[in-house]
PDB file of C-alpha atoms and ligand atoms in Angstrom:
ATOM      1  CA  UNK O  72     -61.762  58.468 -97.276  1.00 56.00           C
ATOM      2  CA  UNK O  73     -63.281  60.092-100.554  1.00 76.00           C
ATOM      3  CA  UNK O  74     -65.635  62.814 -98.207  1.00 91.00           C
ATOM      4  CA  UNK O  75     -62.884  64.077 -95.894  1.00 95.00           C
ATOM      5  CA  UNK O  76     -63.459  67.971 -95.051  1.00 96.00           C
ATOM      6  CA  UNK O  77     -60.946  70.425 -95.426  1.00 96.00           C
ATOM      7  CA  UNK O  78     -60.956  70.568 -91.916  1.00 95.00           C
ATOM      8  CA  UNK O  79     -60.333  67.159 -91.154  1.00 97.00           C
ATOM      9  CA  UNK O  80     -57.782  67.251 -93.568  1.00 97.00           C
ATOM     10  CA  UNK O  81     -55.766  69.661 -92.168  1.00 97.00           C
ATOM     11  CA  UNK O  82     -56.019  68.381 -88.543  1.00 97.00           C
ATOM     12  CA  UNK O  83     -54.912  65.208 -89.944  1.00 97.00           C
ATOM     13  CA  UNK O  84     -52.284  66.586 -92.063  1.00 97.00           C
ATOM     14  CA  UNK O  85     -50.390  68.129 -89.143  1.00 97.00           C
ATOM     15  CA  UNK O  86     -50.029  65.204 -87.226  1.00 98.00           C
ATOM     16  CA  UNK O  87     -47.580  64.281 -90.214  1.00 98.00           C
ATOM     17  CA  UNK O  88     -46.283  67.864 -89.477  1.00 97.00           C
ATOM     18  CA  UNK O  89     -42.354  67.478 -89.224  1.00 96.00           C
ATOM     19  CA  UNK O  90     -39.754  70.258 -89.771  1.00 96.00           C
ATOM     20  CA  UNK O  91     -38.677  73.198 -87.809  1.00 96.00           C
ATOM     21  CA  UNK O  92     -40.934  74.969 -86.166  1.00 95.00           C
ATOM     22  CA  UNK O  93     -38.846  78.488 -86.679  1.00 97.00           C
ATOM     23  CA  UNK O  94     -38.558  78.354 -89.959  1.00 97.00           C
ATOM     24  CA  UNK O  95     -41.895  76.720 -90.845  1.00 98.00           C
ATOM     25  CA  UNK O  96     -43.233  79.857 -93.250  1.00 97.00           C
ATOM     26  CA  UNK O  97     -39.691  79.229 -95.180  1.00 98.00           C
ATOM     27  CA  UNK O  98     -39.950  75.434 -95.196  1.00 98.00           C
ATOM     28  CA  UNK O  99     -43.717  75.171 -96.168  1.00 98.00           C
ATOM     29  CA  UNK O 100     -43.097  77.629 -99.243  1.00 98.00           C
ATOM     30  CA  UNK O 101     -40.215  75.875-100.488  1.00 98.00           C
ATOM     31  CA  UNK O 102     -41.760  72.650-100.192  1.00 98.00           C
ATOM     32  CA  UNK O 103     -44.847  74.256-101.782  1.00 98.00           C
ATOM     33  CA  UNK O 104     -43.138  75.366-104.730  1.00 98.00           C
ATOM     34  CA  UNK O 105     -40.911  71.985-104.673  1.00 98.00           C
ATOM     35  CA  UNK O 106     -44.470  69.909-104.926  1.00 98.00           C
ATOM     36  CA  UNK O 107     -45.272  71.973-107.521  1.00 98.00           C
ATOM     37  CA  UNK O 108     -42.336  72.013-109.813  1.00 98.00           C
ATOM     38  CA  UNK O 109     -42.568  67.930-109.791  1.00 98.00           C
ATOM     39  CA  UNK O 110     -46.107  68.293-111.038  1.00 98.00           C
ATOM     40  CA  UNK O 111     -45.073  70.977-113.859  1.00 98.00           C
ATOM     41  CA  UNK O 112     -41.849  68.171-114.670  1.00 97.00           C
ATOM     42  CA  UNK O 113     -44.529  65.209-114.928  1.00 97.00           C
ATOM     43  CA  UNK O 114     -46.463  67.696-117.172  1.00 96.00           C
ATOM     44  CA  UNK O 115     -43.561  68.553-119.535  1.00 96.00           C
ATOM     45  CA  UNK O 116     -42.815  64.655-119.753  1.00 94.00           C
ATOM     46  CA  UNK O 117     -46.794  64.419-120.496  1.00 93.00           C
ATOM     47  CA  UNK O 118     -46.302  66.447-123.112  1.00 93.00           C
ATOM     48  CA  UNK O 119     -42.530  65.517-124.670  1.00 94.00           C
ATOM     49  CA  UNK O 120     -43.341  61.813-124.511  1.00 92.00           C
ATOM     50  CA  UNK O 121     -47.321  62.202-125.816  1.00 86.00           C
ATOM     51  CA  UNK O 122     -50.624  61.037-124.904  1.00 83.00           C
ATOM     52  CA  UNK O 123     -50.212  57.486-127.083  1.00 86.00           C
ATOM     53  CA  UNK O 124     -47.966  55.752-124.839  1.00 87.00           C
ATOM     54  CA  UNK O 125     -49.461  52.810-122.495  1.00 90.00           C
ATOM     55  CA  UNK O 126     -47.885  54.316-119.776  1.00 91.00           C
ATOM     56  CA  UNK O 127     -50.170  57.821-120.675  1.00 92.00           C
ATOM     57  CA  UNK O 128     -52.702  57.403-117.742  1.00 93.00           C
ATOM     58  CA  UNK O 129     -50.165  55.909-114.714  1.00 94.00           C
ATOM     59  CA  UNK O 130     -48.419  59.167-115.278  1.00 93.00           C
ATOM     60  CA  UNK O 131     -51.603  61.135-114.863  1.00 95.00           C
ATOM     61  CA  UNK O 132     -52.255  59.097-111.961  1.00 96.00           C
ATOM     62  CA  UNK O 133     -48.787  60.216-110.554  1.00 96.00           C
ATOM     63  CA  UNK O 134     -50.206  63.624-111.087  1.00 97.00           C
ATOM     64  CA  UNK O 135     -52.738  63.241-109.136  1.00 96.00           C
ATOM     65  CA  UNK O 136     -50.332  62.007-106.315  1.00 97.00           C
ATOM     66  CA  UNK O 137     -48.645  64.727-106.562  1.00 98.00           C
ATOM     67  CA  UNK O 138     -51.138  67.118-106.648  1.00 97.00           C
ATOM     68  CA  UNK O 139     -52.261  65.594-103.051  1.00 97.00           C
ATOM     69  CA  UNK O 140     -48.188  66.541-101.785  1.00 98.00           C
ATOM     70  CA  UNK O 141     -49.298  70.148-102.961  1.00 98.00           C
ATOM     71  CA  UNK O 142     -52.271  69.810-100.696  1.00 98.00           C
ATOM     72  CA  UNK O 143     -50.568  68.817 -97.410  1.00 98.00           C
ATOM     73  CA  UNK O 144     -48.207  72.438 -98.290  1.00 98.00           C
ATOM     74  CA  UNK O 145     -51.434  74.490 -98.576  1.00 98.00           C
ATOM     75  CA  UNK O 146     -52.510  72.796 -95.812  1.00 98.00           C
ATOM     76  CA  UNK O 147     -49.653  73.563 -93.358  1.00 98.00           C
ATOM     77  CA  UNK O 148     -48.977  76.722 -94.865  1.00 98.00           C
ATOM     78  CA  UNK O 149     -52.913  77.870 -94.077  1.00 98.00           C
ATOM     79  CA  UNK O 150     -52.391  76.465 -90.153  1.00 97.00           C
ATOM     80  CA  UNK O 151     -48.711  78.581 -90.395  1.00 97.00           C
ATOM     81  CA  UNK O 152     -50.951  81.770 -90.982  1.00 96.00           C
ATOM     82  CA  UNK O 153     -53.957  80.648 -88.454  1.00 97.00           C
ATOM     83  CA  UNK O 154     -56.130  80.218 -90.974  1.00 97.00           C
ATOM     84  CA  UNK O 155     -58.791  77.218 -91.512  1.00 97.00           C
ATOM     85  CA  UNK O 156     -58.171  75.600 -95.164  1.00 97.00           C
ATOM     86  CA  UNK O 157     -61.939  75.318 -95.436  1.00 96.00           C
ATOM     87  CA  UNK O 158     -62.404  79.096 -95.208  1.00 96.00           C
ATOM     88  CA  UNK O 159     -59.711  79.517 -97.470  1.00 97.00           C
ATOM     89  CA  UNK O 160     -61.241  77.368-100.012  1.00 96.00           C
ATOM     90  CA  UNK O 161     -64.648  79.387 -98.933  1.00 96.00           C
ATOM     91  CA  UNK O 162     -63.138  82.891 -99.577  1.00 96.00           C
ATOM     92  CA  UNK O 163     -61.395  81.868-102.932  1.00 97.00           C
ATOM     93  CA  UNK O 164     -64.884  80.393-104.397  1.00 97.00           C
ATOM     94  CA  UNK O 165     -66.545  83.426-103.533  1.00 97.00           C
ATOM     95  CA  UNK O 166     -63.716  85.296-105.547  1.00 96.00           C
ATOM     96  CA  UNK O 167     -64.098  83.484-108.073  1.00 96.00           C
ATOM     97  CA  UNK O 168     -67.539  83.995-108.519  1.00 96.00           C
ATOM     98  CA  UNK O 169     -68.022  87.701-107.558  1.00 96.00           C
ATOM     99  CA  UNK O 170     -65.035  87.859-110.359  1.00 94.00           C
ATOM    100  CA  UNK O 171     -67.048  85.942-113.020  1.00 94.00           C
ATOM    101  CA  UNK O 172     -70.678  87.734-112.161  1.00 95.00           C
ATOM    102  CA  UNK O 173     -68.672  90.972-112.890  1.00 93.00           C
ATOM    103  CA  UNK O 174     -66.922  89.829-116.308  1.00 91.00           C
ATOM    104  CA  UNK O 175     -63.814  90.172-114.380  1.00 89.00           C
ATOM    105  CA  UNK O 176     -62.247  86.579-114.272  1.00 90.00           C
ATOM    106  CA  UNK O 177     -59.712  86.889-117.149  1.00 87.00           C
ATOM    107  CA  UNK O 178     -57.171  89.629-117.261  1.00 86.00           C
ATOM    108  CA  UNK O 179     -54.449  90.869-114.504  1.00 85.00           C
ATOM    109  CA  UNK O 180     -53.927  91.832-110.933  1.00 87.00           C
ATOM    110  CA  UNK O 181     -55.218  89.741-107.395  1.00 85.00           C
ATOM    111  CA  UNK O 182     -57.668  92.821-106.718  1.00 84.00           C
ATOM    112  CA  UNK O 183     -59.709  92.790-109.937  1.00 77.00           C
TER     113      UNK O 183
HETATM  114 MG1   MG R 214     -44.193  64.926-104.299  1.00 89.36          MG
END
């Protein structure tokens, strides 16, 4: 399943969709920022216990695992607002890139 679409993705995600319904916007940002904060801990451990250890690239694996939890948020969080994830990932490359054709990408502020 390496060439999955966004779209697939997130129609497959939600079957695996279980919480409450009323408070979904609350419980997908928490979770969000939950899936997150284990991949910032697993960083800080990356970086205490250094990049010598055998253990060095099953922790970067577990990274990556985790990075995949963060999807399924963005994912459910993107269907909460009515939005396609594809799009989303649409829009933000062209961001990006009207950002970086206009010198703009570093510095501060979501409307630069
Ligand atoms: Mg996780």
């Amino acid at each position: 399943m390496s060439d999955i679409t966004a779209t697939e993705y997130q129609r497959k995600a939600a079957e695996t969709a279980i919480f409450p319904k009323e408070k979904a916007l609350e419980y997908l940002t928490l979770g969000l920022a939950g899936e997150a904060g284990e991949i910032a801990n697993k960083a800080k451990k990356l970086i205490r216990d250094g990049a010598d250890r055998e253990d060095y690239h099953a922790k970067l694996n577990a990274i990556g695992h985790e990075l995949g939890d963060v999807l399924w948020y963005c994912a459910m969080l993107a269907k909460e607002v009515d939005m396609n994830l594809g799009r989303i990932m649409d829009d933000n490359l062209d961001k990006l890139a009207d950002r970086k054709a206009r010198n703009r990408l570093q510095g501060d502020g979501d409307n630069r």
